[in-house]
Structures are given as C-alpha cells and as structure tokens.
Tab-separated table of C-alpha atoms in Angstrom:
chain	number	residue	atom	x	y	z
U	1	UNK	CA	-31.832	67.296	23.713
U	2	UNK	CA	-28.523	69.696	24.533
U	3	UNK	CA	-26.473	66.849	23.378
U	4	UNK	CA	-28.536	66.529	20.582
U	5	UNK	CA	-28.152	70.358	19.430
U	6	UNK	CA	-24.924	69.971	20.294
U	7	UNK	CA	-23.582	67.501	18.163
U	8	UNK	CA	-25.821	69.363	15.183
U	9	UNK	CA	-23.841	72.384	15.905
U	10	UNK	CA	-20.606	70.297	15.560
U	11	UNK	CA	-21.686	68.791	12.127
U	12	UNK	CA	-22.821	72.300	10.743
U	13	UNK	CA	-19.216	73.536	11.712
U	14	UNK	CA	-17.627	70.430	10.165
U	15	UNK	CA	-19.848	71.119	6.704
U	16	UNK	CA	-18.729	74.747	6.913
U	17	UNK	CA	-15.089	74.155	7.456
U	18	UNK	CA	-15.230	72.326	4.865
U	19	UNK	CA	-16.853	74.060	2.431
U	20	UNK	CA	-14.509	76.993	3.147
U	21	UNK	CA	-11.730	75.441	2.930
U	22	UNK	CA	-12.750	73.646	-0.551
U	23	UNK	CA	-14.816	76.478	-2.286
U	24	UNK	CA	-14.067	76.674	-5.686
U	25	UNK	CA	-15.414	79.108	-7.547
U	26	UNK	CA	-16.516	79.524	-11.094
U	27	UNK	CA	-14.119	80.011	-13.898
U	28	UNK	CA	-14.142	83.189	-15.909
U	29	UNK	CA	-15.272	82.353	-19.555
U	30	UNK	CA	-13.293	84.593	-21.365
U	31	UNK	CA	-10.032	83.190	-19.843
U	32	UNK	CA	-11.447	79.464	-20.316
U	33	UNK	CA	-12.612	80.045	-24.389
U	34	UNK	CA	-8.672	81.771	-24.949
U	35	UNK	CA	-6.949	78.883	-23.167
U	36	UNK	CA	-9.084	76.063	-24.761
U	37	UNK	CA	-10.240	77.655	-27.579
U	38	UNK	CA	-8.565	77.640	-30.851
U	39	UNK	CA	-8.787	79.073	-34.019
U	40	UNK	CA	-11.178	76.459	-35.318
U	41	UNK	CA	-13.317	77.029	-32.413
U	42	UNK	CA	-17.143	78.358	-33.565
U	43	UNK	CA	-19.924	79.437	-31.380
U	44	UNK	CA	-22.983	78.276	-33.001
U	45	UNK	CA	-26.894	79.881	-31.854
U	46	UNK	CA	-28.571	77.076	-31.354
U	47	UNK	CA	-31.994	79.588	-30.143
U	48	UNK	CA	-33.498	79.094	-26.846
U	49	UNK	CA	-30.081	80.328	-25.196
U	50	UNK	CA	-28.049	77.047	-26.244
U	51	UNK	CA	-24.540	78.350	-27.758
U	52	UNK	CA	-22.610	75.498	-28.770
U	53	UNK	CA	-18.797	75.453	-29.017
U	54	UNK	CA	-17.781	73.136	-32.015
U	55	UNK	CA	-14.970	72.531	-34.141
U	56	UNK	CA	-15.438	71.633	-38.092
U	57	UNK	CA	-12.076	70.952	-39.273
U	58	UNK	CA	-10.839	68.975	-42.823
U	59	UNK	CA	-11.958	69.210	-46.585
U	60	UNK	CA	-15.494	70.253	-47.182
U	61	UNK	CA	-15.945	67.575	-49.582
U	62	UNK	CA	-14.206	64.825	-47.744
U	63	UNK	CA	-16.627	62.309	-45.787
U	64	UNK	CA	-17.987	63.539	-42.827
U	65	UNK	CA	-16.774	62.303	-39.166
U	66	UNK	CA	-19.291	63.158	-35.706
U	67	UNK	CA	-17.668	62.909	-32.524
U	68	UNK	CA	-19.261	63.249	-29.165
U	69	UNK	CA	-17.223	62.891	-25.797
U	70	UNK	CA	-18.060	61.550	-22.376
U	71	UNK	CA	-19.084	62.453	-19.329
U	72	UNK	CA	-17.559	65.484	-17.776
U	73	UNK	CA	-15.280	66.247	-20.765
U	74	UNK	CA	-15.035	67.963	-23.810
U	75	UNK	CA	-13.970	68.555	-27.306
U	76	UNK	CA	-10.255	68.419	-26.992
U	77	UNK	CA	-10.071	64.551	-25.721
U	78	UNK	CA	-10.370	63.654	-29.210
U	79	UNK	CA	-7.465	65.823	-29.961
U	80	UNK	CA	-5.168	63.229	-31.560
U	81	UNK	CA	-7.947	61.676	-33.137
U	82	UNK	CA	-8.875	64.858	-35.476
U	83	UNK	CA	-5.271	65.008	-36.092
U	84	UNK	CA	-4.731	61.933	-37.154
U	85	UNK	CA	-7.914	62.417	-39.221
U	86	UNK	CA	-8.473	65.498	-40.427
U	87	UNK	CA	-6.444	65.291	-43.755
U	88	UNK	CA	-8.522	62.945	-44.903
U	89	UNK	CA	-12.010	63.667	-43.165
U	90	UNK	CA	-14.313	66.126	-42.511
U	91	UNK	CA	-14.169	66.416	-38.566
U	92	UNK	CA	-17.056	68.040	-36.476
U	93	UNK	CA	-17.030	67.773	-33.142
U	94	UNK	CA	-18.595	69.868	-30.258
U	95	UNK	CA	-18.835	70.174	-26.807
U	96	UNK	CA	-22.417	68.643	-25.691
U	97	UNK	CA	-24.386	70.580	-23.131
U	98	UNK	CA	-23.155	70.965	-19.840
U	99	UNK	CA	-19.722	70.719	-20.689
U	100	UNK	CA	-16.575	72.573	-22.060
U	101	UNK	CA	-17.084	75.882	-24.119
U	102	UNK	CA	-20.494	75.193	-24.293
U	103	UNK	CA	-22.084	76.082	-21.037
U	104	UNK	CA	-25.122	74.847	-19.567
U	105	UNK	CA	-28.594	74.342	-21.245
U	106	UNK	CA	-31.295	76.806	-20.550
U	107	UNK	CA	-34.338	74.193	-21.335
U	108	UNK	CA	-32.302	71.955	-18.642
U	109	UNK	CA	-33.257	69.207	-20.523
U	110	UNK	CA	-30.416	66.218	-20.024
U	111	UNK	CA	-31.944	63.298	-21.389
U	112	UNK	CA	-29.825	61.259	-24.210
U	113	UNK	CA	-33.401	62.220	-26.405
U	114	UNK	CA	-32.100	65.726	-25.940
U	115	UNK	CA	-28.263	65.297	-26.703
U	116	UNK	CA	-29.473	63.419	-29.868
U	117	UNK	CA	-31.183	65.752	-31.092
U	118	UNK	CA	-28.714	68.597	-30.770
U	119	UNK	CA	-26.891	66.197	-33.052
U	120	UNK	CA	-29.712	66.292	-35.775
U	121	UNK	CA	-29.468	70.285	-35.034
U	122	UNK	CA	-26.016	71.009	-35.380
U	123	UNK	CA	-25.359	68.812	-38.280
U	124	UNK	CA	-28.332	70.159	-40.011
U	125	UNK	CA	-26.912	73.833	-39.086
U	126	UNK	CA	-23.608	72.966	-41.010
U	127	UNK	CA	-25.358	71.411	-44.439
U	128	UNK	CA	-24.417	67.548	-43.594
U	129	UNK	CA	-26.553	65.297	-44.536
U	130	UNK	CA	-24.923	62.168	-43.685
U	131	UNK	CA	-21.969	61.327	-41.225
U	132	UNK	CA	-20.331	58.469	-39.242
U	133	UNK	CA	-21.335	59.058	-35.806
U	134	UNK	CA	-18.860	58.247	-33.231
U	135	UNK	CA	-19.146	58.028	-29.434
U	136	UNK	CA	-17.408	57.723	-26.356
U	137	UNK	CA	-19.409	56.912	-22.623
U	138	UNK	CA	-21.892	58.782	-22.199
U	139	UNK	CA	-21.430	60.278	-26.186
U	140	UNK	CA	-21.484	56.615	-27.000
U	141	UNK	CA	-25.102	56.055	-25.313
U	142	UNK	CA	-25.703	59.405	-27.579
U	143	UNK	CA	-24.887	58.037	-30.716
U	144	UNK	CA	-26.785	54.734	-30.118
U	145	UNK	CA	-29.755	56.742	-29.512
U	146	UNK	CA	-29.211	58.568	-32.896
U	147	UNK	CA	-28.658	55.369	-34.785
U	148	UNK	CA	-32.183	54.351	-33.539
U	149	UNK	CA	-34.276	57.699	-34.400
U	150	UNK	CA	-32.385	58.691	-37.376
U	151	UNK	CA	-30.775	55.330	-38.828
U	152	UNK	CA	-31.136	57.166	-42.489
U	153	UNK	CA	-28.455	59.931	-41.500
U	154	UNK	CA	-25.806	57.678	-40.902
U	155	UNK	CA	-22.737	56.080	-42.780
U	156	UNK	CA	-21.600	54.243	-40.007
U	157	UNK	CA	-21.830	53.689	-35.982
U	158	UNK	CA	-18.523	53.897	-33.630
U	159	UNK	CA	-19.236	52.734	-30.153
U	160	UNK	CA	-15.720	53.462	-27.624
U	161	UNK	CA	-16.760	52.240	-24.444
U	162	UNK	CA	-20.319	53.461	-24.576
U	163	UNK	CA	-23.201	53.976	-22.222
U	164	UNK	CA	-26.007	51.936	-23.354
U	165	UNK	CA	-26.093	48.784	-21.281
U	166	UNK	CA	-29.032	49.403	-18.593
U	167	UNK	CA	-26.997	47.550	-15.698
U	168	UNK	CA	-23.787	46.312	-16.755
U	169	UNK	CA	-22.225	44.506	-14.346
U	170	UNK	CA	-19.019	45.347	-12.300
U	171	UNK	CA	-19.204	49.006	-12.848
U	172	UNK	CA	-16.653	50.859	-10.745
U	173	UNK	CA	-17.489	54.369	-10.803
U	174	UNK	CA	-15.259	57.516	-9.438
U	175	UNK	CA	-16.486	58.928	-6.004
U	176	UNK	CA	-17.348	62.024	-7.897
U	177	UNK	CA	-19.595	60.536	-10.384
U	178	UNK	CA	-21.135	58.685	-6.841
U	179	UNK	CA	-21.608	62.140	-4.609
U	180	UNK	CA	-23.223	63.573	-8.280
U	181	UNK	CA	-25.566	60.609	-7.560
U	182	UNK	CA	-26.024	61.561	-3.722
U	183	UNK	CA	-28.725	63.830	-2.560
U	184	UNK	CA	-27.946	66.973	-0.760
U	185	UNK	CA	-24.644	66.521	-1.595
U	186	UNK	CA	-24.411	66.960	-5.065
U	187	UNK	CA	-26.030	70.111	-4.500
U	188	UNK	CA	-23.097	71.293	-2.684
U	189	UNK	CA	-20.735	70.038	-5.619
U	190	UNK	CA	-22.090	73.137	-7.600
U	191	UNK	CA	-19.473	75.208	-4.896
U	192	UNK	CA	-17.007	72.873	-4.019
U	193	UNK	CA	-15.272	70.928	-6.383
U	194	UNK	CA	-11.539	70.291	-5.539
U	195	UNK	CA	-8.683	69.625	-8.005
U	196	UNK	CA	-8.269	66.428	-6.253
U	197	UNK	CA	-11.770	64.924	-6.802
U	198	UNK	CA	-11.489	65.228	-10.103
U	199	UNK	CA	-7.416	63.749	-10.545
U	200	UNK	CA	-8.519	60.982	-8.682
U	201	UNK	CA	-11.606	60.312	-11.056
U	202	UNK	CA	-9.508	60.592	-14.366
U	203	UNK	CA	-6.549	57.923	-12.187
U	204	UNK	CA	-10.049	55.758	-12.277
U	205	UNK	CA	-10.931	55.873	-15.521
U	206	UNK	CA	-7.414	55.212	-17.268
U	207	UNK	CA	-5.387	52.351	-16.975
U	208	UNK	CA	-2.165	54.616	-18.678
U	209	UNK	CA	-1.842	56.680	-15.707
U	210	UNK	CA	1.141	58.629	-17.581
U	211	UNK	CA	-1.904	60.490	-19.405
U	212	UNK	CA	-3.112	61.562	-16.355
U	213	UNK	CA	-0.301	64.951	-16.025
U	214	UNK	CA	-1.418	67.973	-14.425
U	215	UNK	CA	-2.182	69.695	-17.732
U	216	UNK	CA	-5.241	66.875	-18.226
U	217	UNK	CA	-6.527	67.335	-14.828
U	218	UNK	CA	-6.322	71.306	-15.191
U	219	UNK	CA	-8.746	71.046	-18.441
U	220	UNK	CA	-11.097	68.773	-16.822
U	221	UNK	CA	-11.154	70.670	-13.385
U	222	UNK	CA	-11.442	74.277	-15.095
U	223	UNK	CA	-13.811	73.107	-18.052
U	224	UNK	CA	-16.463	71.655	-15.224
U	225	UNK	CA	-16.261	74.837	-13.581
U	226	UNK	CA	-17.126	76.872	-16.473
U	227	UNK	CA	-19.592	78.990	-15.985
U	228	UNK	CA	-23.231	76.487	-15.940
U	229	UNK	CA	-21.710	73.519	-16.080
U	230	UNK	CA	-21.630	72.130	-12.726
U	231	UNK	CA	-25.567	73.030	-11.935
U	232	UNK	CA	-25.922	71.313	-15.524
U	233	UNK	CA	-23.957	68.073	-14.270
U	234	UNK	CA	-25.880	68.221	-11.169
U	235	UNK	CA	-29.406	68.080	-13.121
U	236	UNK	CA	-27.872	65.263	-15.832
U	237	UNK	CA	-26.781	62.721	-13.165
U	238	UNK	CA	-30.212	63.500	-11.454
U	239	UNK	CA	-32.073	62.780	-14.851
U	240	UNK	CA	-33.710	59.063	-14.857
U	241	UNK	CA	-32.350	56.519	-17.042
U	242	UNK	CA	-33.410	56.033	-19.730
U	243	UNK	CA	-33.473	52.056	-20.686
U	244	UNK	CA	-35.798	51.964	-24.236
U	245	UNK	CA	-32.891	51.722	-26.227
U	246	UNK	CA	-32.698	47.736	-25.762
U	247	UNK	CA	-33.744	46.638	-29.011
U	248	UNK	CA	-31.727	46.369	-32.478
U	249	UNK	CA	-30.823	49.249	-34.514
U	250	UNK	CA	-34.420	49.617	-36.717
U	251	UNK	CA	-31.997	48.957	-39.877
U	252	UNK	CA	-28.298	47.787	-40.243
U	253	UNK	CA	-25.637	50.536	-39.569
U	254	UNK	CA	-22.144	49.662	-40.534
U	255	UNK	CA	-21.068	49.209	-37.035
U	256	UNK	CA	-17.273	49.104	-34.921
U	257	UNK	CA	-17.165	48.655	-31.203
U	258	UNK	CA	-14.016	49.614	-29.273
U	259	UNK	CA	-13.383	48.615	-25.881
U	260	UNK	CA	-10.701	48.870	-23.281
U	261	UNK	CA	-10.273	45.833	-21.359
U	262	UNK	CA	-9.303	46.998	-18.284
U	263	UNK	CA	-12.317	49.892	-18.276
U	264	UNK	CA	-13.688	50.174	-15.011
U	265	UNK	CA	-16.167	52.571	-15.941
U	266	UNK	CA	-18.243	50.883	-18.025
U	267	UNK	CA	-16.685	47.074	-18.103
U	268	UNK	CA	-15.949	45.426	-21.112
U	269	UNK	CA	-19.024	42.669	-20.815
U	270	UNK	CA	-20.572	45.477	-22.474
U	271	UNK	CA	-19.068	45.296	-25.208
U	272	UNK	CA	-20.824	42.129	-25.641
U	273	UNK	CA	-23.979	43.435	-24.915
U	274	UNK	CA	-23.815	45.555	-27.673
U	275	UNK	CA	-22.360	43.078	-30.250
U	276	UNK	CA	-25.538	41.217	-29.300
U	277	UNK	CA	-27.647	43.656	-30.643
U	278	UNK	CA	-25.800	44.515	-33.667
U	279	UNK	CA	-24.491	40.874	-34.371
U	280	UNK	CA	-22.826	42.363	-37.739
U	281	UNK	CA	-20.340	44.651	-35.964
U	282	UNK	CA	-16.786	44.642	-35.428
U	283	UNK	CA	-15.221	44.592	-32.392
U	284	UNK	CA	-12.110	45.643	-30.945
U	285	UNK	CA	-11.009	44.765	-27.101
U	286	UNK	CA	-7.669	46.660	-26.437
U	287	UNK	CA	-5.836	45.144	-23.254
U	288	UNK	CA	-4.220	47.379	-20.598
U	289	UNK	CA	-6.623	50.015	-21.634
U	290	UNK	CA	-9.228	51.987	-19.663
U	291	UNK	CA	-12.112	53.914	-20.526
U	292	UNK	CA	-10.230	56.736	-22.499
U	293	UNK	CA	-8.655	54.821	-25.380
U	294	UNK	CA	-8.602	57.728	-27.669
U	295	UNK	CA	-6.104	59.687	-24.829
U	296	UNK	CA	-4.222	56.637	-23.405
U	297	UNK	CA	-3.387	54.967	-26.731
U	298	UNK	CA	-4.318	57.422	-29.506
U	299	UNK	CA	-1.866	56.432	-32.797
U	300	UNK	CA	-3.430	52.503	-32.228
U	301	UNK	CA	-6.870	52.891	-30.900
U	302	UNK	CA	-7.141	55.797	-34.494
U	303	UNK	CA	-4.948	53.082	-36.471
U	304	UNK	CA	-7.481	50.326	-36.189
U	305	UNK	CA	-10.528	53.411	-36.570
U	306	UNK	CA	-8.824	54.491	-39.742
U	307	UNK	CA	-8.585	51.171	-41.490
U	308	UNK	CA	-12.292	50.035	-40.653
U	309	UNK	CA	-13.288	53.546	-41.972
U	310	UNK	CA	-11.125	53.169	-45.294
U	311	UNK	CA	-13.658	50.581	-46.007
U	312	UNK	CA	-16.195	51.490	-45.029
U	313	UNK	CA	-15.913	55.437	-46.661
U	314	UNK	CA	-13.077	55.719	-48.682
U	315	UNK	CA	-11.227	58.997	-47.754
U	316	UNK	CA	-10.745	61.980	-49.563
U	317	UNK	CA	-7.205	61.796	-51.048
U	318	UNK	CA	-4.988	64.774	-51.096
C-alpha cells in the first residue's frame, strides 16, 4: 500500500510538472481581433450570446460564394482564395463556432445540425438567398449537411477534403486531434496547449511543409486559445458522430470535389465515397497535396475552382 501511494504521489508530481511547465493561458481578445482582424471584419449578434466574426467582401450584386473552414482554424485560411475571388464574387466567410474571432457557443451545441444552421442564419442575416456553399474538413461535412436540409438555397456544392465519410479508411490523425478524443486528458488541453502540439499537427496535415512558417503556427496556436475556444473544441470532439448523412443529396446540386492525394487527414478514398453519392460531380485529385489545398497550393487549387464556377455562375464582370 506505501508503494502504492507512493508511486501516486510520483505521477501527481509528474502531471503537475508538467502542467506548469506547459500552461498556456488564454489569449486576450482585444489583441487577437487587432492582429487578425481586418477592416472587413464584422461582428454579427447572432442572439443567445453567439457573436460571429465574418467577412463579406466583393460586389453586392456579383454571385454569392460561402466558405466554411476546418477543424481548429479560421477565416483567414481561405485568404488567397477571397483574393483571387473577390473581384468577381461576392465572398462571405466566417469563423464557425469555437474557433477564430468568434468565440465559443453559449448553447454548446457542436453538432454539424448546429453549424448548418448558423449557415441558414447568417446568410439569411445578410439578405442572400442563394449561394455556392463551399467546404473544407470538418466545413466540408458542414456544407454536405446543408446541401441535404436546404438543397433549394444552393447554386452549387464544393467539397475540399471534407468530413462526411462515417469511417474512411487509413485516417492518420494529429496527436492533438487524438488527446481531444482522450478522456481526462482533453480536459486538461483547456490549460495546456503548447506551440509545439499544434506545429506538429499542421506538419501532419500538409504535404508543402514550406506553408507551415512560424507566422501559420502563431495564428492557429493564438486563435485556439482565444478566449472559449478550447472548452468549445473540447465539447465538439466529445460530440457523437453523426452518420445520417449517407444517402444522396434529396435533389441534384451542381457539385466539385477537391482532394489532395497525399491527405492524411481524411484520405483520398473519400473522395470516392462522395463521388458515389453524387455520381454527377466533378472531381479533382491534386498529387503532392495534403489536407490544406487552399494554403499549400492556392493560385492552382482556386484556378481549377474558378473555371468550374465560370460555368457554373458566370461572374460579375468589372
């Protein structure tokens, strides 16, 4: 029994140490919405204590673009996108809940039922009516959950590497997406999140490692540690999955699917998976590519996106 307590006692000292010497605290929010921020940026009451960060750039009259990011990011990794874009299209994209500017979600509800419908609620906020929906991961299982409760509001369907497959197969994901997963543990990820963690999960996802510079690292680090959003990730990687979505989209959606070969994320069988249930749609497989197209080869991965768009929703010319 003395041994017993006394290898506890070691273990509690080891978690301590530990924790001390990897406590990171919370980031201050004003500092976090003046560095990644911008001029575009609006703040949107969504009621119930949801404030939503978004971003509504291009011609009001132009057709109407949706973008929603991954897991654990934010707005600003479809950067080059909206400026390759945004001269032609009305861009709106925000930061989902739980992540970036945004801030955490008071109702606590995670489910991809809930992030769809703050779709429907911000779109409806900002008069559109009708929008290409695109999607990345986990904003990718998003927008095919849209596309089957509101088929009617969309021009068009973008899939990058989306979430949506119930068990693909060969999924490698980062250790911190794995201790998120881990009981107890991902409890104690709401205090200690080092910069390291989180530079070795974006090294996972990409197959470009030049993207990966400090800069990138910084605004994923400091944007999960704004204010709400780590108890948020916490409660989203503990929410079931949610596998109802198997079925075809209720009625056809113009539809382009965009995968990185290489992603080890979310593999590129699913790709297939998806062109299985929407047998009509275009697909794309990029080699040497990861799970972050959009940041590891933006001009080509936009260049193909541009030209499927063009016919599907002529642009607004200048």
């Amino acid at each position: 029994m003395r041994s017993l307590k006394w290898a506890l006692g070691v273990v509690l000292i080891a978690v301590f140490g530990l924790i001390t010497l990897y406590w990171t605290p919370d980031t201050d929010k004003a500092s976090m919405r003046a560095k990644y921020g911008s001029r575009a940026s609006q703040y949107i009451d969504l009621g119930g204590g949801l404030t939503v960060h978004l971003r509504d750039e291009g011609p009001r009259d132009a057709p109407v673009i949706v973008l929603l990011h991954g897991s654990n990011s934010s707005l600003q990794t479809w950067d080059s996108w909206t400026s390759a874009l945004n001269g032609r299209f009305r861009i709106i994209r925000f930061d989902e809940p739980g992540h970036g500017l945004t801030g955490d979600y008071p109702a606590r509800d995670y489910s991809r039922a809930a992030f769809a419908d703050i779709v429907s609620r911000v779109t409806t906020r900002l008069g559109v009516a009708r929008f290409v929906l695109i999607g990345n991961s986990m904003g990718g299982g998003v927008a095919w959950a849209y596309a089957h409760n509101h088929p009617e509001r969309l021009t068009g369907l973008v899939l990058v590497d989306a979430a949506g497959e119930p068990k693909p197969t060969n999924s490698s994901p980062p250790l911190g997406f794995r201790l998120a997963r881990t009981p107890v543990v991902r409890d104690l990820m709401t205090y200690v999140t080092p910069r390291w963690l989180i530079a070795d999960g974006l090294r996972q996802s990409v197959s470009n490692q030049h993207v990966v510079t400090p800069e990138l690292i910084d605004r994923y680090w400091e944007l999960l540690r704004y204010p709400g959003n780590r108890p948020a990730t916490i409660d989203r990687f503990a929410t079931p999955r949610e596998e109802s979505l198997l079925g075809p989209l209720p009625r056809p959606i113009p539809t382009l699917i965009m995968w990185g070969a290489e992603d080890k994320l979310i593999p590129v069988t699913s790709a297939a998976w998806f062109k299985g249930k929407v047998p009509d749609a275009e697909v794309v497989i990029y080699p040497k590519v990861g799970h972050l197209m959009m940041e590891e080869i933006p001009s080509r991965s936009v260049g193909d996106l541009a030209i499927w768009l063009e016919k599907l929703v002529p642009a607004k010319t200048r």
